[in-house]
Tab-separated table of C-alpha atoms and ligand atoms in Angstrom:
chain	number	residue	atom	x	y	z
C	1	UNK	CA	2.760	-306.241	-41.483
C	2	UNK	CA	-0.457	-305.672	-39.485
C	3	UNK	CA	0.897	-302.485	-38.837
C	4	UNK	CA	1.893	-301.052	-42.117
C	5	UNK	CA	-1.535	-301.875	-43.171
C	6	UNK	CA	-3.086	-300.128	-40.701
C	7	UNK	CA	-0.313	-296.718	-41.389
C	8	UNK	CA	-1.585	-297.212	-45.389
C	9	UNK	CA	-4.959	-297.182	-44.300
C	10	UNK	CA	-5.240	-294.116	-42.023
C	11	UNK	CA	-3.292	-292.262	-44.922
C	12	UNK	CA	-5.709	-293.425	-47.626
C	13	UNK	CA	-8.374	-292.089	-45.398
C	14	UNK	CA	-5.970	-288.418	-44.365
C	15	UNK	CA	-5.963	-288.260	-47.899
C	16	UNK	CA	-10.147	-288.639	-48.704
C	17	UNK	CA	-10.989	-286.423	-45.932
C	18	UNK	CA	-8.198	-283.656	-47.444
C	19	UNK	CA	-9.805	-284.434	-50.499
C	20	UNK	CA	-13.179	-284.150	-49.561
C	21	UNK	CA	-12.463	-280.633	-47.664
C	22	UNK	CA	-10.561	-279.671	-50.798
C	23	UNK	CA	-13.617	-280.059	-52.988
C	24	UNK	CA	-15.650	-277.702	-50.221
C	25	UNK	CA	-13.214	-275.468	-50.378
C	26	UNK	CA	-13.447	-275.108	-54.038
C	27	UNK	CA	-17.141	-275.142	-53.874
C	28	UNK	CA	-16.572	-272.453	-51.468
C	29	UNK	CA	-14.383	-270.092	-53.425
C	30	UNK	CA	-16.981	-270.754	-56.384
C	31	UNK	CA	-19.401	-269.490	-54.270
C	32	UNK	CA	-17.531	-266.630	-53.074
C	33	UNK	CA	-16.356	-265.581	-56.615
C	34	UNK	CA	-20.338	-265.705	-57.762
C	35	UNK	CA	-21.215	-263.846	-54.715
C	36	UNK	CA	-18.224	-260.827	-55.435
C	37	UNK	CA	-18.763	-260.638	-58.751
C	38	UNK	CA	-22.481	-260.499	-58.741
C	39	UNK	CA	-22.303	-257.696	-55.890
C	40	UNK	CA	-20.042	-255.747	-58.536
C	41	UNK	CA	-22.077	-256.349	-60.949
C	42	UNK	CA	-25.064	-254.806	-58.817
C	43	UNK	CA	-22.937	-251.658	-57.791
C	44	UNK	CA	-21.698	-251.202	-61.601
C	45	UNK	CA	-25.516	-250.912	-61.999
C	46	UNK	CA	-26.554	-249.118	-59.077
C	47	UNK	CA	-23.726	-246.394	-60.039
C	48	UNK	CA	-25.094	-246.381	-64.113
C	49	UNK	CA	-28.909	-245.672	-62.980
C	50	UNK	CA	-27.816	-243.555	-60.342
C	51	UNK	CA	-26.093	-241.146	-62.769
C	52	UNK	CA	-28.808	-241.502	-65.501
C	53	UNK	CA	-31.334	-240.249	-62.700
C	54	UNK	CA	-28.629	-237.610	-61.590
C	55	UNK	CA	-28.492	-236.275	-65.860
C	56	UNK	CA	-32.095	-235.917	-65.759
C	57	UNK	CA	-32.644	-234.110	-62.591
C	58	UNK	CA	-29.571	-231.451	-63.542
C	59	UNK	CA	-29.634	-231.136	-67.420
C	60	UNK	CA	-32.366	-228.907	-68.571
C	61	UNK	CA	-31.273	-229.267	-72.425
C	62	UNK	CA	-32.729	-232.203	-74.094
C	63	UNK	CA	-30.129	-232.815	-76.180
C	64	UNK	CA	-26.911	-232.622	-73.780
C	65	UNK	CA	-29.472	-235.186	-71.337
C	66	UNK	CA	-29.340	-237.728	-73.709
C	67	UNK	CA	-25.925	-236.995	-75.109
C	68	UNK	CA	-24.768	-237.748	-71.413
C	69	UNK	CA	-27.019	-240.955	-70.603
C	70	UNK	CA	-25.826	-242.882	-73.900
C	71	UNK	CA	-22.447	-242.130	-72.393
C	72	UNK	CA	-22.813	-243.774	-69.016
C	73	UNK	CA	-25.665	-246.373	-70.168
C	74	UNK	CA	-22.393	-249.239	-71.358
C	75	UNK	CA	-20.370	-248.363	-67.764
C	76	UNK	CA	-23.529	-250.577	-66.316
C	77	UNK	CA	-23.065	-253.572	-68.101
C	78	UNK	CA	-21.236	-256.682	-67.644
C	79	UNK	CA	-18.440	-256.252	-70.217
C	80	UNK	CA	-18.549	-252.486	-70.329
C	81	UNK	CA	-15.601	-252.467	-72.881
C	82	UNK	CA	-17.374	-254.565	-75.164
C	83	UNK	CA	-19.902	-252.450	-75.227
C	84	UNK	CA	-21.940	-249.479	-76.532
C	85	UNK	CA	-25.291	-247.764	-76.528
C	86	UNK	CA	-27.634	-245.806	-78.684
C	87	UNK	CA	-30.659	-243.567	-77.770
C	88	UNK	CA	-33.138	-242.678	-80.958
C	89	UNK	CA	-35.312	-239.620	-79.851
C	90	UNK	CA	-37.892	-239.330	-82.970
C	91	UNK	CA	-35.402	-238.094	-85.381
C	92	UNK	CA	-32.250	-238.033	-83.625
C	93	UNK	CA	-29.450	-240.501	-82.491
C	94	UNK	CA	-27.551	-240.256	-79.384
C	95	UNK	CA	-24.614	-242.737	-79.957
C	96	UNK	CA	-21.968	-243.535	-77.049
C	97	UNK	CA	-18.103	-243.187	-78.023
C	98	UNK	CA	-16.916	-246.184	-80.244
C	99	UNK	CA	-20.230	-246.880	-81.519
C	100	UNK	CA	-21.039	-250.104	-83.298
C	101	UNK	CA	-23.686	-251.834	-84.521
C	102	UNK	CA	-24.365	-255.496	-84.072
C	103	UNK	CA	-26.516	-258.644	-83.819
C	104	UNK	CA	-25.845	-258.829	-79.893
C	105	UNK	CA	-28.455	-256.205	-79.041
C	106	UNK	CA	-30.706	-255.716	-75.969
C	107	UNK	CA	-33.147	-252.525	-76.618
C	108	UNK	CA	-35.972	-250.631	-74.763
C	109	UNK	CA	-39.360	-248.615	-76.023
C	110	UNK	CA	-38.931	-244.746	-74.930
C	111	UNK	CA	-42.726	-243.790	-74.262
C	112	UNK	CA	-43.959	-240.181	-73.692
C	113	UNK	CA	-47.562	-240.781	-72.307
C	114	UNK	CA	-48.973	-243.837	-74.497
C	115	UNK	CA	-46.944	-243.012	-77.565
C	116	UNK	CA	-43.561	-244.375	-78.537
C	117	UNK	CA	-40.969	-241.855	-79.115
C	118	UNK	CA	-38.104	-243.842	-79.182
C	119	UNK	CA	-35.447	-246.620	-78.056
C	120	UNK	CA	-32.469	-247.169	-76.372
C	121	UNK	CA	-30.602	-249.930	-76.906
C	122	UNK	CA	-27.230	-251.614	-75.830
C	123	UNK	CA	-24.802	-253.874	-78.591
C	124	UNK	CA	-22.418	-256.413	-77.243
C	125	UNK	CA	-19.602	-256.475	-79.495
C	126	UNK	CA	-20.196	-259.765	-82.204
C	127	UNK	CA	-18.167	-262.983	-81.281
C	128	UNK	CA	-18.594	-262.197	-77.270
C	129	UNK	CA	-21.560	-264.897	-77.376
C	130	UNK	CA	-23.056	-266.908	-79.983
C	131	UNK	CA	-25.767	-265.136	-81.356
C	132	UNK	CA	-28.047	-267.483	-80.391
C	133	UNK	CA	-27.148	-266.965	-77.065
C	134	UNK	CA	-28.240	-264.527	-74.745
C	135	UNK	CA	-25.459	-263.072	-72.900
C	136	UNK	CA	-27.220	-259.942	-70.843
C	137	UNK	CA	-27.943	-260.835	-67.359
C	138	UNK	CA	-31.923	-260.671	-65.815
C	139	UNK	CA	-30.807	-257.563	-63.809
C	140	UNK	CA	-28.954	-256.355	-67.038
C	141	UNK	CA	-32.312	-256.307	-68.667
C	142	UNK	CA	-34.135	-254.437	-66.300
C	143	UNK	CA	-31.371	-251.956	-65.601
C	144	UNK	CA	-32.363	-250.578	-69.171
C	145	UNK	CA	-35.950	-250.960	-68.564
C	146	UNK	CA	-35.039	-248.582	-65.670
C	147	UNK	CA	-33.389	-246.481	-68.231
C	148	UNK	CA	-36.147	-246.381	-70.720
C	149	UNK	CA	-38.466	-245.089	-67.967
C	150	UNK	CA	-36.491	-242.344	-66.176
C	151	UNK	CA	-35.700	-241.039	-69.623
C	152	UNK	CA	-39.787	-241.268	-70.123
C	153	UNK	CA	-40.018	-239.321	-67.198
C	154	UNK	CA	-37.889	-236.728	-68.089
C	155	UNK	CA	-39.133	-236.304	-71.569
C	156	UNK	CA	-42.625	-235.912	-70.410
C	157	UNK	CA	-41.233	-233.232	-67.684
C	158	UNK	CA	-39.705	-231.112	-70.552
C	159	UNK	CA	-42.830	-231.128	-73.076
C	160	UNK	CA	-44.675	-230.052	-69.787
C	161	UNK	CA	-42.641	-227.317	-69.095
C	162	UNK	CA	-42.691	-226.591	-73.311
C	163	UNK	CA	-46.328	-226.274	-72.898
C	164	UNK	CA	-46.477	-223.884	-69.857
C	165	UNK	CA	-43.845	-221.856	-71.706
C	166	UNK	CA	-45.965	-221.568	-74.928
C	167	UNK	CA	-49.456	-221.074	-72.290
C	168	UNK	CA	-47.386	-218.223	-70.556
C	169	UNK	CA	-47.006	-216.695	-73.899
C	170	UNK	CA	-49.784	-216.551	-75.393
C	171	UNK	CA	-51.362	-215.228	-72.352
C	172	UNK	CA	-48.779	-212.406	-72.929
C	173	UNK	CA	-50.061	-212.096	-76.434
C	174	UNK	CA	-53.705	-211.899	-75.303
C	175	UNK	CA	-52.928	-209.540	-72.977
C	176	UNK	CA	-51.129	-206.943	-75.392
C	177	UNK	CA	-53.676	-207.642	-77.618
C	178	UNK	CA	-55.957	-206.664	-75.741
C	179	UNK	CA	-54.197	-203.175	-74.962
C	180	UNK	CA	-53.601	-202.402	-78.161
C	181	UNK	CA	-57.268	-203.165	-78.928
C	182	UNK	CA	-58.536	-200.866	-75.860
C	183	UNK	CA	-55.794	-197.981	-77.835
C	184	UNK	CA	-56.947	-198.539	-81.078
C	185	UNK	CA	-61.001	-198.312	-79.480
C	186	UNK	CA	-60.093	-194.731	-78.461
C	187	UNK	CA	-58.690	-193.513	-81.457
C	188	UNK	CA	-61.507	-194.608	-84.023
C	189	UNK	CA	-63.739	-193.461	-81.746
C	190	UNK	CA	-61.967	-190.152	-81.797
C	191	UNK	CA	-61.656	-189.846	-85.295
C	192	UNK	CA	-64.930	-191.416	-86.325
C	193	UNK	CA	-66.706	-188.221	-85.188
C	194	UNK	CA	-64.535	-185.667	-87.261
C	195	UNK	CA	-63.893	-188.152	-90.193
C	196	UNK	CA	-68.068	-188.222	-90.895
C	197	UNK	CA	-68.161	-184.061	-90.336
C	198	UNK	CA	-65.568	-183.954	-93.388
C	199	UNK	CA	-67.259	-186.659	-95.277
C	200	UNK	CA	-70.273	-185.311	-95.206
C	201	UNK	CA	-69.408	-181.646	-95.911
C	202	UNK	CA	-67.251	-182.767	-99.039
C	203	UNK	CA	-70.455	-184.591	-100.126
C	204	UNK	CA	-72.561	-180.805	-99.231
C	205	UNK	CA	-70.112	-179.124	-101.191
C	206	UNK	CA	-69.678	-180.946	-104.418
C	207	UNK	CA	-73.413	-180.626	-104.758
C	208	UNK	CA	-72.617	-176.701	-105.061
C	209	UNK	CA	-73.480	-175.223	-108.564
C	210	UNK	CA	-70.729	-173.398	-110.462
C	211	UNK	CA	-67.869	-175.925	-108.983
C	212	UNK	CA	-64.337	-175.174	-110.423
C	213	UNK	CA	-63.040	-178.504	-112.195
C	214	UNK	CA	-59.892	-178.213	-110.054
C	215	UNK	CA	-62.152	-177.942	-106.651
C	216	UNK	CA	-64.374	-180.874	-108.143
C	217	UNK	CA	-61.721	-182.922	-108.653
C	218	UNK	CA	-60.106	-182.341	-105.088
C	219	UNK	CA	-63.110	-182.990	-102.973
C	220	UNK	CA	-63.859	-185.974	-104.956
C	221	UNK	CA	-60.699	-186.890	-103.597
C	222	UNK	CA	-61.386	-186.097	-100.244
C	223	UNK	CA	-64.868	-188.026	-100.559
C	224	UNK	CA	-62.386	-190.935	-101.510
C	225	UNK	CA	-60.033	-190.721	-98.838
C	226	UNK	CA	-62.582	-190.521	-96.108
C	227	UNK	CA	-64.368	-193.549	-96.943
C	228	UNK	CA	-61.042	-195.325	-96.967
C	229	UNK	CA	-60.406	-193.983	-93.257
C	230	UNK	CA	-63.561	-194.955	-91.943
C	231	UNK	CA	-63.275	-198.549	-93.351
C	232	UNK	CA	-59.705	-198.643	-91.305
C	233	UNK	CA	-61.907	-197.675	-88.436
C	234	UNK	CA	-64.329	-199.963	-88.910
C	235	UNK	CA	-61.873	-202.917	-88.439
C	236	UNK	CA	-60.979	-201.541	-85.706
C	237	UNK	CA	-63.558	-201.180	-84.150
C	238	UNK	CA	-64.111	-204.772	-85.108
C	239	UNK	CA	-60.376	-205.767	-83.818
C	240	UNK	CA	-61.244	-203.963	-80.430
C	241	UNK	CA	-65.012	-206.170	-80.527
C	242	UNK	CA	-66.936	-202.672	-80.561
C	243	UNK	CA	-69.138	-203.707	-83.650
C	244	UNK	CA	-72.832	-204.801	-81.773
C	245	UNK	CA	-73.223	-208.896	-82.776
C	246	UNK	CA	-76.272	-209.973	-84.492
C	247	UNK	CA	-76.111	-213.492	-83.624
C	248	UNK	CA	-78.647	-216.368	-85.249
C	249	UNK	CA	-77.755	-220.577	-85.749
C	250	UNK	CA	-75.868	-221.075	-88.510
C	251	UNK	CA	-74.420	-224.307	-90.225
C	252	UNK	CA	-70.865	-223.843	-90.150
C	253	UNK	CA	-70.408	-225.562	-93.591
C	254	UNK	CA	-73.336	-223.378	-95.400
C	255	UNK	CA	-71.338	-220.532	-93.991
C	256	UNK	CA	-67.994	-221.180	-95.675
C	257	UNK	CA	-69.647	-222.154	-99.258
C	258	UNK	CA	-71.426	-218.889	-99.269
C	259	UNK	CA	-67.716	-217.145	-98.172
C	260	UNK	CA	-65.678	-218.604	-100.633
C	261	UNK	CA	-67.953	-218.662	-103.923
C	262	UNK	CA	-66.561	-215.104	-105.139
C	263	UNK	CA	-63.146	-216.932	-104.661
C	264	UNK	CA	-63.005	-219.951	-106.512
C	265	UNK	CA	-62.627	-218.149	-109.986
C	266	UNK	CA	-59.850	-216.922	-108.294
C	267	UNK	CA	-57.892	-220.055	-107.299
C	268	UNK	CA	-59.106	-222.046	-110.262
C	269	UNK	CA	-56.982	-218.852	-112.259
C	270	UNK	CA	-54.018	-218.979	-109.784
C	271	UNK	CA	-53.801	-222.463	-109.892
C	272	UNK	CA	-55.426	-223.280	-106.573
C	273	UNK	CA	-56.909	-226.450	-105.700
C	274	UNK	CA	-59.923	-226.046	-102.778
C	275	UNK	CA	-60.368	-229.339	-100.740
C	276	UNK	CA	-63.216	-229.586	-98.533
C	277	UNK	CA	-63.314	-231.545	-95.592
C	278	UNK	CA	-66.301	-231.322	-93.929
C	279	UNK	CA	-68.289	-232.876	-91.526
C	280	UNK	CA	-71.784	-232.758	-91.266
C	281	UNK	CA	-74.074	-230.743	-88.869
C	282	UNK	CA	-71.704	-228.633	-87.230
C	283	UNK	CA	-74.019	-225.695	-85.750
C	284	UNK	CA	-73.330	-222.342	-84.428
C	285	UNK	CA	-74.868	-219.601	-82.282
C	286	UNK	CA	-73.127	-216.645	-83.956
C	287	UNK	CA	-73.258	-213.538	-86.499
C	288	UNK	CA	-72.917	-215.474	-89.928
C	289	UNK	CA	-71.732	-211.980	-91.659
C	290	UNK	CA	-68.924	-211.637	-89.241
C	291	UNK	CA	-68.197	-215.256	-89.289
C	292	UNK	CA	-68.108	-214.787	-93.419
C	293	UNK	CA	-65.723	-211.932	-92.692
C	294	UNK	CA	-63.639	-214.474	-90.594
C	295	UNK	CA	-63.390	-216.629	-93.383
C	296	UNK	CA	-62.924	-214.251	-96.176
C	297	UNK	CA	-60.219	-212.464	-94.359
C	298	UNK	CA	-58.339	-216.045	-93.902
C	299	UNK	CA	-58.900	-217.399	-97.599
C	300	UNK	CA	-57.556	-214.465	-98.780
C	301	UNK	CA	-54.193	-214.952	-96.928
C	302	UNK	CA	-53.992	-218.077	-98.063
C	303	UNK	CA	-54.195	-217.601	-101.643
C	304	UNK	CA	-52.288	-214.510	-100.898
C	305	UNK	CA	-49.347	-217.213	-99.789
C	306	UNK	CA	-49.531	-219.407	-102.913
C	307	UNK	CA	-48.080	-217.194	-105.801
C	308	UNK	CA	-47.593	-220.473	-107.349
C	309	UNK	CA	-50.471	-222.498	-106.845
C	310	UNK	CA	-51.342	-224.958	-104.068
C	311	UNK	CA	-53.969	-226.814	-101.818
C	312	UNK	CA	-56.078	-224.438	-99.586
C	313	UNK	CA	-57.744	-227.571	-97.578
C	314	UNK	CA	-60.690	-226.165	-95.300
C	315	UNK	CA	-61.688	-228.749	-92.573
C	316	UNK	CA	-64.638	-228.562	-89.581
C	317	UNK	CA	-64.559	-231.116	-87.273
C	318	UNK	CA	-65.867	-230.976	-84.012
C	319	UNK	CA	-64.609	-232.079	-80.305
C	320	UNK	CA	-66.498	-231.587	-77.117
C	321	UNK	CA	-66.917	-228.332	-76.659
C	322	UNK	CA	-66.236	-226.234	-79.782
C	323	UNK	CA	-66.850	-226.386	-83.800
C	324	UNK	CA	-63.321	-226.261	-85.391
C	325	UNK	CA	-62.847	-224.660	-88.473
C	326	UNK	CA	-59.283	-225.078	-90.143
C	327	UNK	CA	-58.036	-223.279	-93.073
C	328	UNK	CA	-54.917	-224.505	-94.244
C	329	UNK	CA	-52.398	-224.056	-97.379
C	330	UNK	CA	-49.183	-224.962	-98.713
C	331	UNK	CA	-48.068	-221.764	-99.305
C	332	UNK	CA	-44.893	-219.365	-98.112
C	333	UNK	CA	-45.330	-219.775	-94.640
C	334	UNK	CA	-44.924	-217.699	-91.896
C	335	UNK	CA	-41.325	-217.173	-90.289
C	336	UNK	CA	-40.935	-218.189	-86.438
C	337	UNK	CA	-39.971	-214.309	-85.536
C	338	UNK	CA	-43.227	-213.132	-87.333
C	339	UNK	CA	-45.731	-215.633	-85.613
C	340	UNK	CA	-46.475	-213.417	-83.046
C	341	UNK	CA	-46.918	-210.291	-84.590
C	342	UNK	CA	-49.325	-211.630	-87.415
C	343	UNK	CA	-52.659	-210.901	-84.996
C	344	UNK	CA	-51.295	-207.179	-84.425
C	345	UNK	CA	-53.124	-204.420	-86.084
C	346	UNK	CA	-51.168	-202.834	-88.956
C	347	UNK	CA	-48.846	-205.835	-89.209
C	348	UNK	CA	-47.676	-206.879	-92.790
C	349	UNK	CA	-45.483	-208.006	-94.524
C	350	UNK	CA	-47.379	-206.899	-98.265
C	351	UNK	CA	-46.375	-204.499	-100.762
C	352	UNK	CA	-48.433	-201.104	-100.166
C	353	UNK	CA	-51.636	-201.239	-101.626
C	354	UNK	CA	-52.092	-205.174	-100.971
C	355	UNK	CA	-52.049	-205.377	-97.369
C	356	UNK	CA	-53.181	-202.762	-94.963
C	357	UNK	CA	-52.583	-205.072	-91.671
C	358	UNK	CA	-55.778	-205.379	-90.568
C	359	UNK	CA	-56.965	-208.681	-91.741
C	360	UNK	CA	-55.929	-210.674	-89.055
C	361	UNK	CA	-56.747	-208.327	-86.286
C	362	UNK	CA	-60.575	-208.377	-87.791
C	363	UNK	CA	-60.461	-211.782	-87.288
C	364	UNK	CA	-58.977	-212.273	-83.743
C	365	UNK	CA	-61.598	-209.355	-82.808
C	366	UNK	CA	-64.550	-211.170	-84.019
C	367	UNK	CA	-63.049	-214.553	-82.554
C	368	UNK	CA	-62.643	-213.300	-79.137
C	369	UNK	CA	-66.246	-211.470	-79.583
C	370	UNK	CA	-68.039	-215.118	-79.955
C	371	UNK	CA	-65.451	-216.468	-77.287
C	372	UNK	CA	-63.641	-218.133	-79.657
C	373	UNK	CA	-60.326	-218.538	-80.053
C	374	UNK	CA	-57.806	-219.233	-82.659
C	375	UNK	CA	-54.284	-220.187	-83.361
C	376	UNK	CA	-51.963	-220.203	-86.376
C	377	UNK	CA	-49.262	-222.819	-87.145
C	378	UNK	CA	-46.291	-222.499	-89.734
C	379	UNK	CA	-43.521	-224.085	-91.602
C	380	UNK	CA	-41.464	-221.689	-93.874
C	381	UNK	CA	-41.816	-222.976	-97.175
C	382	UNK	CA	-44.573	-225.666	-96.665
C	383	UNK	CA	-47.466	-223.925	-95.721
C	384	UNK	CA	-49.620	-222.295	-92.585
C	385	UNK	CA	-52.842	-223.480	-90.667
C	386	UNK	CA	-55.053	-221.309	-89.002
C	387	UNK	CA	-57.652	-223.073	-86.616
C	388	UNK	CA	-60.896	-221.549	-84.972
C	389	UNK	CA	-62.404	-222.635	-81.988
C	390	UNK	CA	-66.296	-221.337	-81.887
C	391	UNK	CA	-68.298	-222.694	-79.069
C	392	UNK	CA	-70.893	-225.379	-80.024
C	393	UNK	CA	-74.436	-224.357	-80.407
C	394	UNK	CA	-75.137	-226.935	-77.253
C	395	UNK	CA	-73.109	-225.055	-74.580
F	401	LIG	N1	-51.788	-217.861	-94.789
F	401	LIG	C1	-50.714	-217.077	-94.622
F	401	LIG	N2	-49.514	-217.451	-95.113
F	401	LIG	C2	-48.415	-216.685	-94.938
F	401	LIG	N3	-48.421	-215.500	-94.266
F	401	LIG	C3	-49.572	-215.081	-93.745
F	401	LIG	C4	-50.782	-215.833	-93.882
F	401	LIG	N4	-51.761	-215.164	-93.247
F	401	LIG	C5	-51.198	-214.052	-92.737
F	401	LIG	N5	-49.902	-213.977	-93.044
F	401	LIG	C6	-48.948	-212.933	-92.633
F	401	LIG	O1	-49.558	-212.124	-91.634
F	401	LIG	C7	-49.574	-210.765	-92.068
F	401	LIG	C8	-50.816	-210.097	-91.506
F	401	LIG	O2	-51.987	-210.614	-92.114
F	401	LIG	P1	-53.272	-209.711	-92.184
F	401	LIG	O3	-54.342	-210.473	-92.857
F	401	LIG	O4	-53.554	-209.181	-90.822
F	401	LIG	O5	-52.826	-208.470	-93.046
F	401	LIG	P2	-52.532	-208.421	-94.595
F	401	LIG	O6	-53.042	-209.631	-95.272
F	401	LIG	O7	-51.102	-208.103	-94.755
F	401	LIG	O8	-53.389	-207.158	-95.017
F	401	LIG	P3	-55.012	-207.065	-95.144
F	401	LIG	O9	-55.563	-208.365	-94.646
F	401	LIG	O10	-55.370	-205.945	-94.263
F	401	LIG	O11	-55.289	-206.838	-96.560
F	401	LIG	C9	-49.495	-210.842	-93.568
F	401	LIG	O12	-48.975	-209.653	-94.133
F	401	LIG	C10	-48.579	-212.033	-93.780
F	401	LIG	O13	-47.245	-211.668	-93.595
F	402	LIG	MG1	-55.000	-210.269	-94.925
């Protein structure tokens, strides 16, 4: 008996120890399983990011970046076929295959410098958790933080290289400008001599007694046609900034009023509205008639753009180192293919007798003159804005 009892009891404890080493086990392949899966986890992510970074280091197009990160961005996640992902890039939408849209959402600010641009987010599909419930994992959450800032990075990189483009550019622009403003030089000076010799003989002979109508009537004509040439020279001889400067201090606002009185008849006719915005004690070290010829020359386009009426809004602000002065209306615009040209003496796009070309090439002349500078901005259709820089009275 004394035996059995003691066979009964060394199985009883066989069977706790088994037990026992069963439940470490267990614990052991829990363990193990956690440990696996949370390394594939990491490598799903490590492989997602390192794409991502591998898109934005290859893919100098914007569009096909983004296109291609919203594709990989759900391959990093946890249940990747559950899964989907959107990028919104101010107003676009980059939308992985099978997109969805649900409550289950984890999303991401896209910043370029300090200023949001954008999101990405990623939608778990509804029913895979509660909604209450938060079913994206820590690391999940700073994988697309990750995200979010590589594609920061790369937008910033391609508005940098946008602006060195446009920089590169208009140094080009400057720098045929300035050719064609050396050319033109020449050739007024050239002609200015003859032009006067004929001028002023015409004038000597009309004053001769016994003048046949028919003669009369012809030099009169050439009296007319000379003065016409010489005020083409003038501008450009203004263009190529070989008018002398009589420079005084002038109040920038004083300077447009008196520019635009002989105008406002005009736009109240055409249906113009004129909005000033002004502000206050904005001085200049400049020569106010040219500066009145700046803005003359630009009014004029404007209301030249708004057949049918419009705003012409003029604006002077001022930043650190120059007074601004911004004429702007809402007029035909100027086409993208045109932009460059519109500075360029002889450049229009008027009837004949409206335009001559030269308005614009005045302008960037005088500009240049009082090291200025200026710049135009379009929209087909909604309207233009052309901004001048004049250095402040202070520097
Ligand atoms: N505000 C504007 N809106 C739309 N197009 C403009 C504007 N300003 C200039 N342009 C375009 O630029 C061209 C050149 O302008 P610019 O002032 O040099 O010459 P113009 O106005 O044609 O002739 P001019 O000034 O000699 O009478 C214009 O013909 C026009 O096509
Ligand atoms: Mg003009």
């Amino acid at each position: 008996m004394e035996i059995i009892d003691n066979r009964v009891e060394k199985q009883r404890q066989l069977i706790e120890k088994l037990q026992q080493r069963n439940v470490k086990l267990e614990r052991f392949y829990d363990e193990y399983k956690r440990v696996f899966r949370n390394e594939g986890e990491r490598i799903k992510e490590l492989n997602c990011l390192y794409q991502v970074a591998q898109y934005v280091v290859i893919e100098s197009d914007t569009d096909a970046a983004l296109d291609k990160i919203v594709r990989i961005v759900p391959h990093g996640w946890q249940y990747a076929k559950e899964s989907c992902a959107r990028i919104t890039f101010k107003d676009n939408q980059y939308l992985s295959p099978g997109f969805f849209e649900s409550g289950v959402v984890q999303s991401e600010r896209i910043f370029v410098e300090t200023v949001i641009v954008g999101a990405i987010e990623v939608f778990y599909k509804p029913g895979l958790a509660s909604e209450s419930d938060d079913p994206f994992l820590i690391e999940e959450k700073n994988l697309l933080k990750g995200i979010a800032d590589i594609i920061s990075f790369y937008l910033e990189k391609q508005r940098d290289n946008e602006n060195g483009k446009l920089i590169q550019q208009q140094l080009l622009h400057a720098d045929r400008l300035a050719t064609i403003g050396q050319l033109a030089a020449g050739v007024a000076h050239e002609l200015n001599e003859p032009l006067g010799n004929i001028l002023g003989l015409a004038q000597l002979s009309l004053k001769l007694p016994e003048m046949p109508d028919q003669a009369q009537k012809d030099l009169e004509k050439i009296e007319e046609c000379v003065i016409y040439s010489r005020e083409i020279i003038k501008k450009l001889m203004e263009f190529s900034r070989q008018s002398p400067l009589s420079k005084e201090k002038i109040n920038i606002n004083e300077v447009i009023d008196n520019s635009i009185t002989f105008l406002e008849a005009r736009c109240i006719k055409e249906g113009i509205e004129i909005i000033r915005q002004y502000t206050e004690n904005i001085t200049v070290t400049a020569d106010p008639n040219q500066i009145k010829q700046v803005i003359t020359n630009l009014t004029i386009n404007a209301i030249q753009a708004m057949k049918n009426g419009g705003k012409l809004i003029i604006v002077t602000r001022k930043n650190s180192k120059n007074a601004v002065l911004a004429i702007e209306d809402t007029g035909i615009g100027i086409p993208a293919d045109n932009i460059s040209k519109t500075f360029m003496p002889f450049f229009t796009t008027k009837d004949v007798g409206e335009g001559t070309g030269l308005g614009l090439s005045v302008v960037y002349g005088i500009i240049r003159n009082h090291n200025g500078d200026i710049k135009v901005s379009s929209e087909p259709g909604k309207g233009t804005i052309f901004e001048v820089c004049l250095p402040l009275e202070e520097n």
